[in-house]
Coordinates of C-alpha atoms in Angstrom, one line a residue:
M1 CA 0.1 0.0 0.0
A2 CA 1.5 3.4 -0.8
R3 CA 2.1 6.2 1.8
T4 CA -0.4 8.6 1.9
V5 CA 0.5 12.2 0.4
T6 CA 0.2 15.3 3.0
H7 CA 2.4 18.1 1.4
S8 CA 2.2 19.6 -2.2
T9 CA 3.2 22.6 -4.3
V10 CA 1.4 24.7 -6.6
V11 CA 3.6 26.3 -8.7
P12 CA 2.2 28.8 -11.3
V13 CA 4.5 29.8 -14.3
T14 CA 3.8 32.2 -16.9
A15 CA 5.9 32.0 -20.4
Q16 CA 7.4 35.3 -22.0
E17 CA 6.3 36.2 -25.0
G18 CA 7.4 33.9 -27.6
K19 CA 8.5 31.3 -25.0
E20 CA 5.5 29.2 -24.8
K21 CA 6.8 26.1 -26.7
A22 CA 10.3 26.3 -24.7
V23 CA 8.3 26.3 -21.4
V24 CA 6.2 23.2 -22.7
E25 CA 9.6 21.5 -23.9
F26 CA 11.3 22.1 -20.4
L27 CA 8.2 20.8 -18.3
T28 CA 7.9 17.2 -20.2
G29 CA 11.5 17.0 -20.1
G30 CA 11.3 17.4 -16.1
V31 CA 9.5 13.9 -16.3
P32 CA 12.6 11.7 -16.0
A33 CA 14.1 13.8 -13.1
V34 CA 11.2 13.5 -10.9
E35 CA 10.8 9.7 -11.9
A36 CA 13.9 9.2 -10.2
E37 CA 12.6 11.0 -6.8
P38 CA 11.3 8.1 -4.9
E39 CA 9.3 10.3 -2.4
T40 CA 7.7 12.3 -5.4
H41 CA 4.6 10.4 -5.6
Q42 CA 2.6 12.8 -8.4
W43 CA 3.9 15.3 -10.4
Y44 CA 1.9 17.3 -13.0
A45 CA 2.9 19.6 -15.4
A46 CA -0.3 21.3 -17.3
K47 CA -0.9 24.3 -19.6
L48 CA -3.9 26.7 -18.5
I49 CA -6.2 26.7 -21.4
G50 CA -7.1 30.0 -22.8
T51 CA -4.1 32.4 -21.2
S52 CA -2.2 35.0 -22.7
P53 CA 0.7 35.0 -21.9
A54 CA 0.9 31.3 -21.9
Q55 CA 0.3 30.0 -17.7
F56 CA 1.5 26.9 -16.8
V57 CA 1.4 24.8 -13.5
I58 CA 3.0 22.5 -12.1
F59 CA 1.5 20.3 -8.7
D60 CA 3.2 17.6 -7.0
T61 CA 2.7 15.7 -3.7
F62 CA 5.0 14.4 -1.1
P63 CA 4.4 11.8 2.2
S64 CA 6.3 14.8 4.0
E65 CA 7.8 17.7 4.4
E66 CA 11.2 16.5 4.1
A67 CA 10.7 14.9 1.3
R68 CA 8.8 18.1 -0.6
G69 CA 12.1 19.9 0.5
A70 CA 14.2 17.4 -1.1
H71 CA 12.9 17.7 -4.4
L72 CA 12.7 21.7 -4.1
K73 CA 16.3 21.1 -3.6
G74 CA 16.2 18.7 -6.6
P75 CA 17.1 19.2 -10.7
V76 CA 13.6 20.3 -11.9
P77 CA 13.3 23.3 -9.5
T78 CA 16.8 24.3 -10.0
A79 CA 16.7 24.2 -13.5
L80 CA 13.5 26.3 -13.1
V81 CA 14.7 28.9 -11.3
E82 CA 17.8 29.0 -13.3
N83 CA 16.0 29.2 -16.6
A84 CA 13.6 31.6 -15.2
P85 CA 15.1 35.0 -16.6
K86 CA 15.0 33.6 -20.4
L87 CA 11.7 31.7 -20.0
L88 CA 9.1 33.4 -17.2
I89 CA 7.8 36.2 -16.3
G90 CA 8.5 36.7 -12.8
G91 CA 7.7 34.0 -10.6
P92 CA 6.2 33.1 -6.9
T93 CA 8.0 33.1 -3.8
L94 CA 8.6 29.9 -1.9
P95 CA 5.4 30.3 1.0
E96 CA 3.1 31.2 -2.2
I97 CA 3.2 27.6 -3.5
L98 CA 3.5 25.4 -0.2
T99 CA 0.6 23.5 0.4
E100 CA -0.7 21.0 2.6
I101 CA -3.2 18.3 1.5
L102 CA -6.4 18.2 3.1
A103 CA -8.1 14.7 0.9
H104 CA -6.9 13.2 -2.2
K105 CA -8.2 10.5 -4.4
I106 CA -5.9 9.4 -6.6
N107 CA -6.3 6.6 -9.8
K108 CA -3.5 5.9 -12.3
A109 CA -4.2 6.1 -15.5
G110 CA -0.5 6.4 -17.1
D111 CA 2.8 7.8 -16.4
G112 CA 5.2 10.5 -18.4
L113 CA 4.1 11.9 -21.4
K114 CA 1.6 9.3 -22.0
T115 CA -0.6 10.2 -19.0
G116 CA -4.0 8.9 -19.9
L117 CA -5.0 12.3 -18.8
T118 CA -5.7 14.9 -21.3
T119 CA -7.2 18.1 -18.9
G120 CA -7.6 19.1 -15.5
L121 CA -8.8 22.1 -13.2
R122 CA -7.3 24.4 -10.6
A123 CA -9.9 26.1 -8.5
T124 CA -8.9 28.5 -6.1
F125 CA -10.6 30.5 -3.4
T126 CA -10.2 32.3 -0.2
A127 CA -12.3 31.5 2.9
K128 CA -13.8 34.2 5.0
P129 CA -11.8 34.4 8.2
E130 CA -14.4 33.4 10.4
K131 CA -14.9 30.5 8.1
R132 CA -12.0 29.0 7.9
E133 CA -12.7 26.0 9.7
T134 CA -15.7 25.7 8.0
V135 CA -14.1 25.2 4.4
R136 CA -11.5 23.1 5.4
K137 CA -14.1 20.7 6.8
F138 CA -16.2 21.1 3.4
L139 CA -13.2 20.1 1.5
I140 CA -12.5 16.9 3.4
D141 CA -16.0 15.8 3.4
A142 CA -16.3 16.4 -0.5
L143 CA -14.0 13.4 -0.7
P144 CA -16.6 10.6 -0.9
L145 CA -18.2 12.9 -3.3
A146 CA -15.0 13.1 -5.6
E147 CA -14.7 9.1 -5.2
A148 CA -17.8 8.6 -6.7
E149 CA -17.5 10.5 -9.8
T150 CA -15.9 7.7 -11.8
G151 CA -14.7 9.9 -14.5
T152 CA -12.6 12.0 -12.1
V153 CA -8.9 10.3 -12.3
S154 CA -7.2 12.3 -9.7
W155 CA -8.6 15.0 -6.8
Y156 CA -6.7 16.9 -4.4
A157 CA -7.8 19.7 -2.0
V158 CA -5.4 21.7 -0.7
H159 CA -4.9 24.6 1.5
W160 CA -2.2 27.2 1.8
P161 CA -0.9 27.1 5.7
G162 CA -1.5 30.3 7.8
T163 CA -3.9 32.0 5.2
D164 CA -7.5 31.6 4.1
K165 CA -6.5 30.7 0.7
F166 CA -7.4 27.0 -0.6
G167 CA -8.2 24.9 -3.6
I168 CA -8.7 22.0 -5.4
V169 CA -6.6 20.4 -8.1
D170 CA -8.5 17.3 -10.2
F171 CA -7.6 15.6 -13.5
F172 CA -9.2 13.7 -16.1
A173 CA -9.3 11.2 -18.9
S174 CA -11.6 13.4 -20.9
D175 CA -13.4 16.7 -21.6
E176 CA -16.9 15.2 -20.7
A177 CA -15.3 13.9 -17.6
R178 CA -14.3 17.4 -16.7
E179 CA -17.2 18.9 -17.5
A180 CA -19.3 16.0 -15.7
H181 CA -17.5 17.3 -12.3
L182 CA -18.2 20.8 -13.0
A183 CA -21.8 20.2 -13.2
G184 CA -21.5 17.7 -10.0
P185 CA -22.5 18.2 -6.1
I186 CA -18.8 19.4 -4.9
A187 CA -19.0 22.4 -7.6
A188 CA -22.6 23.2 -7.1
A189 CA -22.1 23.3 -3.2
L190 CA -18.9 25.3 -3.6
I191 CA -20.5 27.9 -6.0
G192 CA -23.8 27.8 -3.3
S193 CA -21.5 28.6 -0.8
I194 CA -20.1 31.6 -2.2
D195 CA -22.0 34.2 0.0
E196 CA -21.6 32.0 3.1
L197 CA -18.0 31.1 3.1
L198 CA -15.9 32.8 0.6
T199 CA -14.9 36.3 0.1
G200 CA -15.8 36.1 -3.8
P201 CA -16.1 33.6 -6.7
P202 CA -13.7 31.1 -6.8
D203 CA -10.8 31.3 -9.5
I204 CA -11.3 28.2 -11.8
A205 CA -8.7 27.6 -14.7
K206 CA -9.2 24.5 -17.2
L207 CA -5.8 22.6 -17.7
E208 CA -4.3 20.7 -21.0
V209 CA -2.2 18.0 -18.7
L210 CA 1.3 17.7 -20.9
A211 CA 3.4 15.3 -18.6
A212 CA 2.5 13.4 -15.4
K213 CA 4.2 11.4 -13.0
Q214 CA 1.2 9.2 -11.1
G215 CA 2.8 7.1 -8.4
T216 CA 3.6 3.4 -8.4
L217 CA 0.2 2.2 -7.4
E218 CA -1.5 -1.0 -9.6
D219 CA -4.7 -0.1 -11.1
G220 CA -7.5 -0.5 -8.4
A221 CA -5.3 -0.5 -5.8
I222 CA -6.9 0.9 -2.6
L223 CA -5.1 4.3 -1.4
D224 CA -4.7 5.0 2.1
Y225 CA -6.9 8.2 3.4
S226 CA -6.0 7.9 6.7
H227 CA -5.4 11.6 6.8
T228 CA -8.7 12.7 6.1
K229 CA -11.9 12.7 8.1
M230 CA -13.1 10.0 6.2
S231 CA -10.7 7.3 6.7
N232 CA -11.3 3.6 5.2
K233 CA -8.2 1.7 5.0
V234 CA -7.8 -2.2 5.4
A235 CA -8.3 -2.7 9.1
A236 CA -5.2 -3.6 11.2
K237 CA -7.0 -5.8 13.4
E238 CA -10.0 -8.1 13.2
P239 CA -13.1 -6.7 15.1
Q240 CA -13.7 -7.4 18.5
T241 CA -17.0 -8.9 18.4
F242 CA -19.7 -8.4 15.7
H243 CA -23.0 -6.7 16.1
P244 CA -26.1 -8.9 16.5
Q245 CA -28.0 -7.4 13.8
F246 CA -25.1 -7.3 11.5
N247 CA -23.9 -10.8 11.1
S248 CA -25.1 -12.7 8.6
A249 CA -22.6 -15.4 7.1
D250 CA -23.8 -14.3 3.6
A251 CA -21.8 -10.5 4.1
D252 CA -18.7 -10.5 2.4
V253 CA -17.8 -6.7 3.7
V254 CA -16.7 -6.0 7.7
L255 CA -17.4 -2.2 8.4
V256 CA -15.5 -1.8 11.6
S257 CA -16.4 1.2 14.6
V258 CA -14.3 3.2 16.3
E259 CA -15.6 0.9 19.1
G260 CA -14.2 -2.5 17.5
T261 CA -17.4 -3.8 16.4
G262 CA -17.7 -5.4 13.3
F263 CA -20.8 -5.0 11.1
R264 CA -21.2 -7.9 8.2
V265 CA -23.0 -6.1 5.0
P266 CA -23.2 -7.5 1.7
H267 CA -20.9 -5.4 -0.9
F268 CA -23.5 -5.3 -3.6
T269 CA -26.1 -3.6 -0.8
L270 CA -22.9 -1.0 0.0
R271 CA -22.1 -0.5 -3.7
N272 CA -25.9 0.1 -4.7
T273 CA -26.8 2.5 -2.2
C274 CA -23.7 4.6 -1.3
G275 CA -21.8 6.4 -3.9
Y276 CA -18.7 6.3 -1.3
F277 CA -18.7 2.2 -1.3
R278 CA -19.3 2.4 -4.9
N279 CA -16.3 3.3 -6.2
L280 CA -14.3 2.1 -3.0
L281 CA -15.4 -1.7 -3.6
S282 CA -15.4 -1.5 -7.5
G283 CA -11.4 -2.5 -7.6
K284 CA -9.2 -4.9 -6.2
F285 CA -10.0 -5.1 -2.6
P286 CA -7.9 -7.2 -0.3
S287 CA -9.8 -9.8 1.6
T288 CA -8.5 -11.3 4.9
P289 CA -9.2 -14.5 6.5
L290 CA -11.4 -14.3 9.7
I291 CA -12.3 -17.5 12.0
Q292 CA -15.6 -17.6 12.8
P293 CA -17.9 -20.4 14.9
D294 CA -18.7 -22.2 11.8
G295 CA -15.7 -22.1 9.9
Q296 CA -13.1 -19.6 8.1
R297 CA -14.4 -16.7 6.0
F298 CA -12.5 -14.4 3.8
M299 CA -14.0 -11.2 4.4
R300 CA -13.3 -7.2 3.3
I301 CA -12.8 -5.2 6.1
V302 CA -13.0 -1.4 6.3
D303 CA -12.4 0.9 9.2
V304 CA -15.0 3.2 9.7
E305 CA -14.5 6.5 12.4
E306 CA -18.1 6.1 13.6
K307 CA -19.8 4.8 16.8
D308 CA -21.5 1.8 16.8
R309 CA -25.0 3.4 17.7
V310 CA -24.9 5.8 14.5
L311 CA -23.4 3.2 12.7
A312 CA -26.2 0.8 13.1
K313 CA -28.9 3.2 12.5
V314 CA -27.4 4.1 9.2
L315 CA -27.0 0.9 8.2
S316 CA -30.3 -0.4 9.1
M317 CA -31.8 2.1 7.0
I318 CA -29.8 1.6 4.0
C319 CA -30.5 -2.3 4.7
G320 CA -34.1 -1.4 5.2
L321 CA -34.0 -3.1 8.7
P322 CA -36.3 -1.5 11.4
T323 CA -34.3 1.5 13.7
D324 CA -34.4 2.2 17.1
N325 CA -36.1 5.1 18.3
W326 CA -33.5 8.7 18.1
E327 CA -32.4 9.4 21.5
S328 CA -31.4 13.0 20.6
I329 CA -31.0 15.4 17.8
D330 CA -27.5 15.2 18.3
E331 CA -27.6 11.5 17.3
V332 CA -29.7 12.6 14.2
D333 CA -26.8 15.3 13.6
E334 CA -24.2 12.3 13.6
A335 CA -26.2 10.0 11.3
I336 CA -27.0 12.7 8.7
S337 CA -23.0 13.6 8.6
L338 CA -22.3 9.8 7.8
A339 CA -25.0 9.4 5.4
Q340 CA -23.6 12.8 3.4
K341 CA -20.0 11.3 3.7
W342 CA -21.2 8.0 2.0
N343 CA -23.6 9.7 -0.4
A344 CA -26.2 7.4 0.8
P345 CA -29.5 9.6 -0.1
G346 CA -31.8 6.4 0.9
P347 CA -30.9 7.2 5.1
L348 CA -31.1 11.0 4.2
S349 CA -34.6 10.5 3.1
L350 CA -35.7 8.7 5.8
I351 CA -34.5 10.9 8.2
R352 CA -36.2 13.9 6.6
A353 CA -39.2 11.9 6.8
A354 CA -38.9 11.8 10.7
I355 CA -37.2 15.4 11.5
T356 CA -40.1 16.8 12.5
A357 CA -40.8 14.6 15.6
P358 CA -41.8 16.4 18.8
V359 CA -38.7 14.9 20.2
F360 CA -36.7 17.4 17.8
L361 CA -38.9 20.2 17.7
A362 CA -37.7 20.5 21.6
E363 CA -34.7 21.6 20.2
P364 CA -35.8 24.2 17.5
L365 CA -32.1 25.9 16.8
R366 CA -30.6 22.8 16.2
L367 CA -32.9 21.7 13.9
Y368 CA -33.2 24.8 12.1
A369 CA -29.3 24.5 11.5
I370 CA -29.9 21.0 10.4
T371 CA -32.7 21.7 8.1
T372 CA -31.4 25.0 6.5
R373 CA -28.2 23.6 6.0
L374 CA -29.5 20.3 3.8
G375 CA -32.1 22.7 1.9
W376 CA -35.0 21.2 3.5
E377 CA -36.9 24.7 3.2
E378 CA -40.3 23.7 5.1
E379 CA -38.8 21.7 7.9
G380 CA -36.7 24.8 8.2
Q381 CA -39.7 27.0 8.5
L382 CA -41.3 24.8 10.9
A383 CA -38.4 24.9 13.1
S384 CA -37.9 28.7 12.7
T385 CA -41.7 28.7 14.1
Y386 CA -40.9 26.5 17.0
S387 CA -37.8 29.2 17.6
L388 CA -40.1 31.7 18.7
T389 CA -40.4 30.2 22.1
L390 CA -36.6 31.4 22.8
D391 CA -34.9 34.7 23.5
L392 CA -32.3 34.6 20.7
Y393 CA -30.3 37.1 22.9
D394 CA -30.0 34.8 25.8
E395 CA -26.2 33.7 26.0
S396 CA -27.4 29.6 26.3
N397 CA -28.4 30.0 23.0
R398 CA -25.3 31.2 21.6
P399 CA -23.6 27.7 21.1
K400 CA -26.6 26.5 19.1
L401 CA -26.9 29.8 17.0
E402 CA -23.1 29.3 16.1
T403 CA -24.1 26.2 14.2
I404 CA -26.4 28.4 11.7
S405 CA -24.9 30.2 8.4
A406 CA -25.0 33.6 8.6
N407 CA -27.7 34.1 5.9
R408 CA -30.0 31.9 7.7
L409 CA -29.1 33.3 11.0
M410 CA -30.3 36.7 9.8
A411 CA -33.6 35.7 8.3
L412 CA -34.4 34.2 12.2
F413 CA -33.5 37.5 13.5
R414 CA -35.7 39.0 11.2
L415 CA -38.6 37.0 11.8
H416 CA -38.2 37.4 15.6
R417 CA -37.6 41.4 15.3
N418 CA -40.4 41.3 12.8
R419 CA -42.8 39.9 15.1
R420 CA -42.2 42.3 18.0
D421 CA -42.2 45.9 15.6
Q422 CA -45.2 44.6 14.0
F423 CA -46.9 43.7 17.4
K424 CA -45.7 47.0 18.8
A425 CA -47.5 49.0 15.6
L426 CA -50.6 47.2 16.0
I427 CA -51.1 47.9 19.8
D428 CA -49.9 51.3 18.8
S429 CA -52.8 51.7 16.8
E430 CA -56.0 54.2 17.6
G431 CA -58.0 52.1 15.2
L432 CA -57.6 49.1 17.2
F433 CA -57.3 50.8 20.7
A434 CA -58.9 54.0 20.9
A435 CA -59.5 53.7 24.5
G436 CA -55.6 53.5 25.0
N437 CA -54.1 55.5 22.3
S438 CA -56.1 58.5 21.5
G439 CA -54.3 61.7 22.5
R440 CA -58.0 62.9 24.4
Y441 CA -59.9 60.1 25.2
L442 CA -63.2 60.9 27.4
C443 CA -64.8 58.6 29.5
P444 CA -68.0 57.2 27.8
G445 CA -69.8 57.3 30.9
C446 CA -69.4 61.1 32.2
G447 CA -67.3 62.8 29.3
E448 CA -64.4 63.1 31.6
Q449 CA -61.0 62.8 29.9
V450 CA -59.3 59.5 30.8
S451 CA -55.8 59.0 31.8
N452 CA -54.1 56.3 29.5
H453 CA -50.7 55.8 32.0
T454 CA -51.7 52.4 32.7
W455 CA -52.4 51.3 29.1
R456 CA -49.1 52.8 28.1
E457 CA -47.5 50.9 31.3
L458 CA -49.2 47.4 30.0
K459 CA -47.8 48.4 26.5
A460 CA -44.5 48.5 27.6
R461 CA -44.7 45.2 29.5
M462 CA -46.0 43.2 26.4
F463 CA -43.5 44.7 23.9
M464 CA -40.9 44.0 26.5
E465 CA -42.1 40.3 26.5
M466 CA -42.5 40.2 22.6
D467 CA -38.7 40.9 22.5
R468 CA -38.1 37.8 24.8
R469 CA -40.6 35.2 23.4
P470 CA -42.2 36.2 20.3
L471 CA -44.3 33.4 20.1
G472 CA -46.6 35.9 22.3
D473 CA -48.3 32.8 23.7
T474 CA -47.5 34.2 27.5
L475 CA -50.1 37.3 26.5
C476 CA -53.5 37.3 27.1
G477 CA -53.1 34.1 29.4
L478 CA -52.7 32.8 32.8
E479 CA -49.1 34.4 33.3
M480 CA -50.2 38.2 32.0
E481 CA -53.1 37.9 34.5
E482 CA -50.6 38.3 37.3
W483 CA -48.5 41.4 36.0
P484 CA -48.7 44.0 37.9
E485 CA -49.0 46.6 34.8
A486 CA -51.9 43.9 33.6
I487 CA -53.6 44.3 37.1
A488 CA -53.4 48.1 37.1
C489 CA -54.6 48.4 33.5
W490 CA -57.6 46.3 34.1
E491 CA -58.8 47.9 37.4
A492 CA -57.9 51.6 36.2
K493 CA -60.9 53.9 36.5
C494 CA -62.6 57.0 35.5
Q495 CA -61.3 59.1 38.4
K496 CA -64.6 61.5 38.6
E497 CA -66.2 60.7 42.1
D498 CA -69.7 60.0 40.9
C499 CA -68.7 57.9 38.0
G500 CA -66.2 55.2 38.6
R501 CA -66.2 53.9 35.4
L502 CA -63.5 51.2 33.9
N503 CA -61.7 52.5 31.3
Y504 CA -60.9 49.4 29.6
N505 CA -63.1 46.2 28.7
K506 CA -60.5 43.4 29.5
L507 CA -62.4 40.8 27.2
N508 CA -62.4 42.9 24.3
T509 CA -59.0 44.4 24.8
L510 CA -57.5 40.6 25.4
R511 CA -59.5 39.8 22.4
D512 CA -58.1 42.5 19.9
I513 CA -54.6 41.9 21.5
K514 CA -54.9 38.1 20.4
R515 CA -56.3 39.4 16.7
C516 CA -53.3 41.4 16.6
L517 CA -50.8 38.1 17.3
D518 CA -52.9 36.3 14.7
Q519 CA -51.8 38.6 12.1
L520 CA -47.9 38.3 12.8
P521 CA -45.7 36.3 10.4
V522 CA -45.0 32.6 12.0
H523 CA -41.9 31.7 9.9
I524 CA -39.2 32.6 7.7

């Protein structure tokens, strides 16, 4: 098994006018030198299509910083620096080319000038400073999607350390495969996240591959992705026990949880339901002998970094088996994350059907974060309605609010504020509450001018209550009956000695307050 690659360089090169052919010859002539470097695992030289003056890029990968340093002192980089004055326009500084690899997919299509690759893409983009870790996670979690694309030969997600700059470099055997990738889920998710995560649109360049060294892996070999969040390498040891629901003798794949439990699942089930396994199990995959009570079985073992309960939930949905009740919304979120990593639409559909159960509605902010992240609009609207029982400014809600995207969070704040402000406008209306809001209101019994200070104090209390709990369910109810402001308002009387008429009709006023609440928006 090949060692994983963790370090890389992305070297932009611009040819001087009339020197394009010489630069191409220089780059293609560097193949023998990099082929002789065992620690330079992959090396690609490509031309950016449609650029003038002609631009090129060199992308290479290494298993360690030491290996990268050795390459940078080697013949190709040294010759590039020496020939730069007569071939190139300017050049990057060393920090501008050093990158770390966050995740990768590598398949070998050929080597040298006959690479089997014809085209590629190089995309760079800058995260908003506060979204750097979110973008990093986005790229790591995109690996299963790249692996599910059969036309994407190699795919790398990279980061320039110490900066907010990220990139994706990938290679294809045909223009059709490249365009299919551009129309796929990774590009769509990246473009859809520009406003939320990035400082601007990605800089995307199409590449013409000139030459490549693609490592020494045999076709179909399983690569070690242990440096990524989605680790699926051959298990170092056998499972300690098997899950009772997933221990069929007919199953030929064992998924091993972080707790050491084995889950035996038929490979055709995994391949037909999960894009990730469709790619992983499509080539050669080592079989390991396991001694079972009824004899030896040869199984394919895959480590998955998941807990038993979450793994059992998702596999039950994939296999059409009954599932236990959800214990918490945290468990749902973990299951969603696993289903997304595996590119398994079935479990996501089942979770969506159950996501508005009372146990989840009791956590409206968490539910809102999950449903809006996934684009589940109706469920997100329902969650926003249930959030109206909460004070968003309460410090205890901060951790949950921080999980919501900026645009969606602003929409939630607008809903809360609009309910409060529209309610205030309605209860300040003379048309609805003439007795309390008229500048000069006369007692219907005696014609004496009525003081409205108790109504104004009650309005102020209701406004504060709507700020604290925008649903307004505490208004017009038993809790409001105990407010000093409400008691004073309902007991306020005409001050003329021989009149004593109540200033406000309590039942009619409460009815009108309820009508005001009914006119307010109820969801985003």
